[in-house]
Amino acid sequence: PPKAGPADPASADIFAKECDALRPLMTRLAAEYPNLQTIAATLRRVHTAGVNDWGALAWHKGEFFRSRDYPRFDILDRIGAGDSFVAGLIHGLLSSGDPQLAVDLGAAHGALAMTTPGDTSMATQAEVLALIAGGDAKVQR
Protein backbone atom coordinates (compact mmCIF):
# COMPACT_ATOMS: atom_id res chain seq x y z
CA PRO A 1 0.00 0.00 0.00
CA PRO A 2 1.10 3.61 -0.54
CA LYS A 3 2.91 5.27 2.32
CA ALA A 4 1.27 8.36 3.74
CA GLY A 5 2.46 11.23 5.85
CA PRO A 6 0.90 12.03 9.19
CA ALA A 7 -2.86 12.39 8.99
CA ASP A 8 -4.36 15.77 9.67
CA PRO A 9 -6.82 15.11 12.50
CA ALA A 10 -9.03 18.00 11.35
CA SER A 11 -9.92 16.37 8.04
CA ALA A 12 -10.39 13.17 6.14
CA ASP A 13 -8.13 12.32 3.22
CA ILE A 14 -9.17 15.33 1.16
CA PHE A 15 -7.06 14.37 -1.86
CA ALA A 16 -7.84 10.63 -2.03
CA LYS A 17 -9.64 10.93 -5.39
CA GLU A 18 -6.88 13.05 -6.95
CA CYS A 19 -4.18 10.64 -5.74
CA ASP A 20 -6.11 7.63 -7.04
CA ALA A 21 -6.16 9.32 -10.46
CA LEU A 22 -2.49 10.37 -10.36
CA ARG A 23 -0.93 7.07 -9.24
CA PRO A 24 -1.50 5.17 -12.52
CA LEU A 25 -0.31 8.18 -14.53
CA MET A 26 2.90 8.40 -12.50
CA THR A 27 3.43 4.66 -12.85
CA ARG A 28 2.96 4.88 -16.62
CA LEU A 29 5.33 7.85 -16.86
CA ALA A 30 7.96 5.93 -14.88
CA ALA A 31 7.55 2.95 -17.25
CA GLU A 32 7.91 5.17 -20.32
CA TYR A 33 10.98 6.93 -18.87
CA PRO A 34 12.81 4.26 -16.83
CA ASN A 35 15.65 6.62 -15.88
CA LEU A 36 13.30 8.68 -13.73
CA GLN A 37 13.71 8.05 -10.03
CA THR A 38 11.23 10.59 -8.69
CA ILE A 39 7.94 11.98 -10.00
CA ALA A 40 5.94 14.41 -7.90
CA ALA A 41 2.85 16.57 -8.02
CA THR A 42 1.30 19.17 -5.79
CA LEU A 43 -2.35 18.81 -4.89
CA ARG A 44 -4.49 21.92 -4.69
CA ARG A 45 -8.16 22.71 -4.34
CA VAL A 46 -9.12 26.38 -4.55
CA HIS A 47 -11.93 27.52 -2.26
CA THR A 48 -11.28 31.25 -2.60
CA ALA A 49 -8.36 33.42 -3.68
CA GLY A 50 -7.09 33.31 -0.09
CA VAL A 51 -8.08 29.80 1.01
CA ASN A 52 -6.84 26.61 -0.65
CA ASP A 53 -6.38 22.97 0.24
CA TRP A 54 -2.76 21.86 -0.32
CA GLY A 55 -0.73 18.65 -0.30
CA ALA A 56 1.61 16.55 -2.41
CA LEU A 57 2.10 13.09 -3.86
CA ALA A 58 5.43 11.62 -4.93
CA TRP A 59 6.52 8.41 -6.63
CA HIS A 60 10.09 7.43 -5.81
CA LYS A 61 11.73 4.27 -7.12
CA GLY A 62 8.45 2.37 -7.34
CA GLU A 63 6.76 3.54 -4.14
CA PHE A 64 4.27 6.33 -3.44
CA PHE A 65 4.60 8.89 -0.67
CA ARG A 66 2.11 11.52 0.51
CA SER A 67 2.58 14.68 2.48
CA ARG A 68 0.11 15.64 5.13
CA ASP A 69 -2.92 17.50 3.84
CA TYR A 70 -3.22 21.21 4.56
CA PRO A 71 -7.00 21.77 4.42
CA ARG A 72 -8.42 25.28 4.03
CA PHE A 73 -4.96 26.77 4.18
CA ASP A 74 -4.83 30.59 4.39
CA ILE A 75 -2.62 31.97 1.65
CA LEU A 76 -1.36 35.42 0.72
CA ASP A 77 0.23 34.76 -2.68
CA ARG A 78 0.25 31.38 -4.40
CA ILE A 79 2.90 32.30 -6.98
CA GLY A 80 6.09 30.31 -6.34
CA ALA A 81 4.48 27.52 -4.30
CA GLY A 82 5.33 24.88 -6.90
CA ASP A 83 8.93 26.04 -7.15
CA SER A 84 9.21 26.01 -3.37
CA PHE A 85 7.70 22.51 -3.29
CA VAL A 86 10.33 21.24 -5.75
CA ALA A 87 13.13 22.97 -3.82
CA GLY A 88 12.06 21.27 -0.58
CA LEU A 89 11.60 17.91 -2.30
CA ILE A 90 15.07 18.03 -3.88
CA HIS A 91 16.66 19.25 -0.64
CA GLY A 92 15.07 16.35 1.23
CA LEU A 93 16.19 13.77 -1.30
CA LEU A 94 19.75 15.09 -1.46
CA SER A 95 20.21 15.70 2.26
CA SER A 96 18.49 12.62 3.66
CA GLY A 97 17.68 10.18 0.86
CA ASP A 98 14.32 9.70 2.60
CA PRO A 99 11.47 10.17 0.10
CA GLN A 100 8.82 10.57 2.83
CA LEU A 101 10.79 13.36 4.46
CA ALA A 102 11.43 14.87 1.03
CA VAL A 103 7.74 15.09 0.09
CA ASP A 104 6.96 16.45 3.56
CA LEU A 105 9.67 19.12 3.23
CA GLY A 106 8.44 20.03 -0.24
CA ALA A 107 4.79 20.37 0.75
CA ALA A 108 5.58 22.35 3.90
CA HIS A 109 7.99 24.64 2.07
CA GLY A 110 5.43 25.25 -0.68
CA ALA A 111 2.76 25.96 1.92
CA LEU A 112 4.94 28.46 3.75
CA ALA A 113 5.89 30.17 0.50
CA MET A 114 2.21 30.98 0.01
CA THR A 115 2.10 32.88 3.32
CA THR A 116 4.40 35.64 2.07
CA PRO A 117 4.16 37.94 -0.96
CA GLY A 118 6.16 37.27 -4.10
CA ASP A 119 7.51 34.18 -5.77
CA THR A 120 10.59 33.62 -3.60
CA SER A 121 10.32 31.67 -0.37
CA MET A 122 11.35 33.43 2.81
CA ALA A 123 10.74 30.38 5.02
CA THR A 124 13.56 29.11 7.19
CA GLN A 125 14.37 25.43 7.58
CA ALA A 126 13.23 25.66 11.21
CA GLU A 127 9.81 26.97 10.07
CA VAL A 128 9.49 24.17 7.51
CA LEU A 129 10.36 21.53 10.11
CA ALA A 130 7.93 23.05 12.62
CA LEU A 131 5.12 22.89 10.06
CA ILE A 132 5.92 19.26 9.28
CA ALA A 133 5.77 18.51 13.00
CA GLY A 134 2.19 19.74 13.10
CA GLY A 135 2.60 23.47 13.65
CA ASP A 136 0.70 26.06 11.70
CA ALA A 137 1.87 28.30 8.90
CA LYS A 138 1.45 31.57 10.71
CA VAL A 139 4.56 33.62 10.07
CA GLN A 140 6.79 33.66 13.16
CA ARG A 141 9.04 36.56 12.11
PDB file of C-alpha atoms in Angstrom:
ATOM      1  CA  PRO A   1       0.000   0.000   0.000  1.00  0.00           C
ATOM      2  CA  PRO A   2       1.098   3.609  -0.541  1.00  0.00           C
ATOM      3  CA  LYS A   3       2.906   5.270   2.317  1.00  0.00           C
ATOM      4  CA  ALA A   4       1.274   8.359   3.740  1.00  0.00           C
ATOM      5  CA  GLY A   5       2.458  11.226   5.847  1.00  0.00           C
ATOM      6  CA  PRO A   6       0.899  12.029   9.193  1.00  0.00           C
ATOM      7  CA  ALA A   7      -2.855  12.391   8.990  1.00  0.00           C
ATOM      8  CA  ASP A   8      -4.359  15.768   9.667  1.00  0.00           C
ATOM      9  CA  PRO A   9      -6.824  15.110  12.502  1.00  0.00           C
ATOM     10  CA  ALA A  10      -9.029  17.995  11.348  1.00  0.00           C
ATOM     11  CA  SER A  11      -9.923  16.372   8.040  1.00  0.00           C
ATOM     12  CA  ALA A  12     -10.385  13.170   6.143  1.00  0.00           C
ATOM     13  CA  ASP A  13      -8.130  12.318   3.222  1.00  0.00           C
ATOM     14  CA  ILE A  14      -9.171  15.326   1.161  1.00  0.00           C
ATOM     15  CA  PHE A  15      -7.061  14.370  -1.859  1.00  0.00           C
ATOM     16  CA  ALA A  16      -7.836  10.634  -2.033  1.00  0.00           C
ATOM     17  CA  LYS A  17      -9.639  10.932  -5.385  1.00  0.00           C
ATOM     18  CA  GLU A  18      -6.885  13.046  -6.952  1.00  0.00           C
ATOM     19  CA  CYS A  19      -4.181  10.644  -5.743  1.00  0.00           C
ATOM     20  CA  ASP A  20      -6.109   7.633  -7.042  1.00  0.00           C
ATOM     21  CA  ALA A  21      -6.163   9.322 -10.465  1.00  0.00           C
ATOM     22  CA  LEU A  22      -2.490  10.373 -10.363  1.00  0.00           C
ATOM     23  CA  ARG A  23      -0.926   7.070  -9.244  1.00  0.00           C
ATOM     24  CA  PRO A  24      -1.504   5.167 -12.523  1.00  0.00           C
ATOM     25  CA  LEU A  25      -0.311   8.177 -14.533  1.00  0.00           C
ATOM     26  CA  MET A  26       2.899   8.404 -12.504  1.00  0.00           C
ATOM     27  CA  THR A  27       3.431   4.657 -12.847  1.00  0.00           C
ATOM     28  CA  ARG A  28       2.961   4.879 -16.615  1.00  0.00           C
ATOM     29  CA  LEU A  29       5.328   7.854 -16.856  1.00  0.00           C
ATOM     30  CA  ALA A  30       7.957   5.926 -14.879  1.00  0.00           C
ATOM     31  CA  ALA A  31       7.554   2.950 -17.251  1.00  0.00           C
ATOM     32  CA  GLU A  32       7.910   5.175 -20.319  1.00  0.00           C
ATOM     33  CA  TYR A  33      10.977   6.929 -18.870  1.00  0.00           C
ATOM     34  CA  PRO A  34      12.806   4.261 -16.833  1.00  0.00           C
ATOM     35  CA  ASN A  35      15.655   6.619 -15.882  1.00  0.00           C
ATOM     36  CA  LEU A  36      13.301   8.681 -13.727  1.00  0.00           C
ATOM     37  CA  GLN A  37      13.709   8.054 -10.028  1.00  0.00           C
ATOM     38  CA  THR A  38      11.227  10.587  -8.692  1.00  0.00           C
ATOM     39  CA  ILE A  39       7.943  11.981 -10.003  1.00  0.00           C
ATOM     40  CA  ALA A  40       5.936  14.409  -7.903  1.00  0.00           C
ATOM     41  CA  ALA A  41       2.847  16.574  -8.020  1.00  0.00           C
ATOM     42  CA  THR A  42       1.297  19.170  -5.792  1.00  0.00           C
ATOM     43  CA  LEU A  43      -2.352  18.814  -4.890  1.00  0.00           C
ATOM     44  CA  ARG A  44      -4.487  21.919  -4.690  1.00  0.00           C
ATOM     45  CA  ARG A  45      -8.159  22.711  -4.342  1.00  0.00           C
ATOM     46  CA  VAL A  46      -9.115  26.379  -4.546  1.00  0.00           C
ATOM     47  CA  HIS A  47     -11.931  27.517  -2.264  1.00  0.00           C
ATOM     48  CA  THR A  48     -11.279  31.253  -2.604  1.00  0.00           C
ATOM     49  CA  ALA A  49      -8.360  33.420  -3.685  1.00  0.00           C
ATOM     50  CA  GLY A  50      -7.088  33.310  -0.092  1.00  0.00           C
ATOM     51  CA  VAL A  51      -8.079  29.801   1.006  1.00  0.00           C
ATOM     52  CA  ASN A  52      -6.836  26.614  -0.650  1.00  0.00           C
ATOM     53  CA  ASP A  53      -6.376  22.966   0.241  1.00  0.00           C
ATOM     54  CA  TRP A  54      -2.760  21.863  -0.324  1.00  0.00           C
ATOM     55  CA  GLY A  55      -0.733  18.654  -0.297  1.00  0.00           C
ATOM     56  CA  ALA A  56       1.612  16.555  -2.407  1.00  0.00           C
ATOM     57  CA  LEU A  57       2.097  13.088  -3.862  1.00  0.00           C
ATOM     58  CA  ALA A  58       5.426  11.621  -4.933  1.00  0.00           C
ATOM     59  CA  TRP A  59       6.516   8.413  -6.632  1.00  0.00           C
ATOM     60  CA  HIS A  60      10.085   7.432  -5.809  1.00  0.00           C
ATOM     61  CA  LYS A  61      11.729   4.272  -7.117  1.00  0.00           C
ATOM     62  CA  GLY A  62       8.451   2.367  -7.339  1.00  0.00           C
ATOM     63  CA  GLU A  63       6.756   3.544  -4.136  1.00  0.00           C
ATOM     64  CA  PHE A  64       4.274   6.329  -3.445  1.00  0.00           C
ATOM     65  CA  PHE A  65       4.602   8.894  -0.669  1.00  0.00           C
ATOM     66  CA  ARG A  66       2.112  11.521   0.511  1.00  0.00           C
ATOM     67  CA  SER A  67       2.581  14.676   2.478  1.00  0.00           C
ATOM     68  CA  ARG A  68       0.114  15.639   5.127  1.00  0.00           C
ATOM     69  CA  ASP A  69      -2.916  17.496   3.844  1.00  0.00           C
ATOM     70  CA  TYR A  70      -3.221  21.207   4.561  1.00  0.00           C
ATOM     71  CA  PRO A  71      -7.003  21.771   4.421  1.00  0.00           C
ATOM     72  CA  ARG A  72      -8.417  25.279   4.027  1.00  0.00           C
ATOM     73  CA  PHE A  73      -4.960  26.766   4.176  1.00  0.00           C
ATOM     74  CA  ASP A  74      -4.827  30.585   4.388  1.00  0.00           C
ATOM     75  CA  ILE A  75      -2.619  31.969   1.651  1.00  0.00           C
ATOM     76  CA  LEU A  76      -1.359  35.420   0.716  1.00  0.00           C
ATOM     77  CA  ASP A  77       0.234  34.765  -2.678  1.00  0.00           C
ATOM     78  CA  ARG A  78       0.250  31.379  -4.401  1.00  0.00           C
ATOM     79  CA  ILE A  79       2.901  32.300  -6.977  1.00  0.00           C
ATOM     80  CA  GLY A  80       6.091  30.305  -6.337  1.00  0.00           C
ATOM     81  CA  ALA A  81       4.484  27.519  -4.298  1.00  0.00           C
ATOM     82  CA  GLY A  82       5.334  24.876  -6.899  1.00  0.00           C
ATOM     83  CA  ASP A  83       8.934  26.037  -7.153  1.00  0.00           C
ATOM     84  CA  SER A  84       9.213  26.008  -3.366  1.00  0.00           C
ATOM     85  CA  PHE A  85       7.703  22.514  -3.295  1.00  0.00           C
ATOM     86  CA  VAL A  86      10.326  21.243  -5.746  1.00  0.00           C
ATOM     87  CA  ALA A  87      13.132  22.966  -3.819  1.00  0.00           C
ATOM     88  CA  GLY A  88      12.058  21.274  -0.576  1.00  0.00           C
ATOM     89  CA  LEU A  89      11.602  17.915  -2.299  1.00  0.00           C
ATOM     90  CA  ILE A  90      15.067  18.026  -3.884  1.00  0.00           C
ATOM     91  CA  HIS A  91      16.658  19.250  -0.645  1.00  0.00           C
ATOM     92  CA  GLY A  92      15.066  16.352   1.228  1.00  0.00           C
ATOM     93  CA  LEU A  93      16.189  13.765  -1.304  1.00  0.00           C
ATOM     94  CA  LEU A  94      19.747  15.094  -1.463  1.00  0.00           C
ATOM     95  CA  SER A  95      20.213  15.696   2.265  1.00  0.00           C
ATOM     96  CA  SER A  96      18.494  12.621   3.664  1.00  0.00           C
ATOM     97  CA  GLY A  97      17.683  10.179   0.861  1.00  0.00           C
ATOM     98  CA  ASP A  98      14.315   9.699   2.599  1.00  0.00           C
ATOM     99  CA  PRO A  99      11.474  10.170   0.095  1.00  0.00           C
ATOM    100  CA  GLN A 100       8.823  10.570   2.826  1.00  0.00           C
ATOM    101  CA  LEU A 101      10.788  13.356   4.461  1.00  0.00           C
ATOM    102  CA  ALA A 102      11.428  14.869   1.029  1.00  0.00           C
ATOM    103  CA  VAL A 103       7.736  15.092   0.085  1.00  0.00           C
ATOM    104  CA  ASP A 104       6.959  16.447   3.564  1.00  0.00           C
ATOM    105  CA  LEU A 105       9.665  19.120   3.230  1.00  0.00           C
ATOM    106  CA  GLY A 106       8.440  20.032  -0.241  1.00  0.00           C
ATOM    107  CA  ALA A 107       4.795  20.369   0.753  1.00  0.00           C
ATOM    108  CA  ALA A 108       5.577  22.347   3.900  1.00  0.00           C
ATOM    109  CA  HIS A 109       7.994  24.643   2.068  1.00  0.00           C
ATOM    110  CA  GLY A 110       5.431  25.250  -0.680  1.00  0.00           C
ATOM    111  CA  ALA A 111       2.757  25.955   1.919  1.00  0.00           C
ATOM    112  CA  LEU A 112       4.936  28.457   3.749  1.00  0.00           C
ATOM    113  CA  ALA A 113       5.895  30.172   0.498  1.00  0.00           C
ATOM    114  CA  MET A 114       2.208  30.980   0.014  1.00  0.00           C
ATOM    115  CA  THR A 115       2.102  32.875   3.319  1.00  0.00           C
ATOM    116  CA  THR A 116       4.398  35.644   2.069  1.00  0.00           C
ATOM    117  CA  PRO A 117       4.159  37.942  -0.964  1.00  0.00           C
ATOM    118  CA  GLY A 118       6.159  37.272  -4.101  1.00  0.00           C
ATOM    119  CA  ASP A 119       7.511  34.181  -5.768  1.00  0.00           C
ATOM    120  CA  THR A 120      10.588  33.621  -3.604  1.00  0.00           C
ATOM    121  CA  SER A 121      10.323  31.672  -0.373  1.00  0.00           C
ATOM    122  CA  MET A 122      11.348  33.430   2.809  1.00  0.00           C
ATOM    123  CA  ALA A 123      10.743  30.382   5.022  1.00  0.00           C
ATOM    124  CA  THR A 124      13.560  29.107   7.188  1.00  0.00           C
ATOM    125  CA  GLN A 125      14.371  25.432   7.584  1.00  0.00           C
ATOM    126  CA  ALA A 126      13.225  25.658  11.214  1.00  0.00           C
ATOM    127  CA  GLU A 127       9.813  26.969  10.069  1.00  0.00           C
ATOM    128  CA  VAL A 128       9.491  24.170   7.511  1.00  0.00           C
ATOM    129  CA  LEU A 129      10.359  21.527  10.109  1.00  0.00           C
ATOM    130  CA  ALA A 130       7.931  23.055  12.623  1.00  0.00           C
ATOM    131  CA  LEU A 131       5.121  22.890  10.056  1.00  0.00           C
ATOM    132  CA  ILE A 132       5.916  19.255   9.278  1.00  0.00           C
ATOM    133  CA  ALA A 133       5.769  18.511  13.002  1.00  0.00           C
ATOM    134  CA  GLY A 134       2.195  19.745  13.103  1.00  0.00           C
ATOM    135  CA  GLY A 135       2.602  23.468  13.648  1.00  0.00           C
ATOM    136  CA  ASP A 136       0.702  26.063  11.705  1.00  0.00           C
ATOM    137  CA  ALA A 137       1.870  28.296   8.897  1.00  0.00           C
ATOM    138  CA  LYS A 138       1.447  31.570  10.709  1.00  0.00           C
ATOM    139  CA  VAL A 139       4.560  33.623  10.070  1.00  0.00           C
ATOM    140  CA  GLN A 140       6.790  33.662  13.156  1.00  0.00           C
ATOM    141  CA  ARG A 141       9.037  36.557  12.111  1.00  0.00           C
TER     142      ARG A 141
END
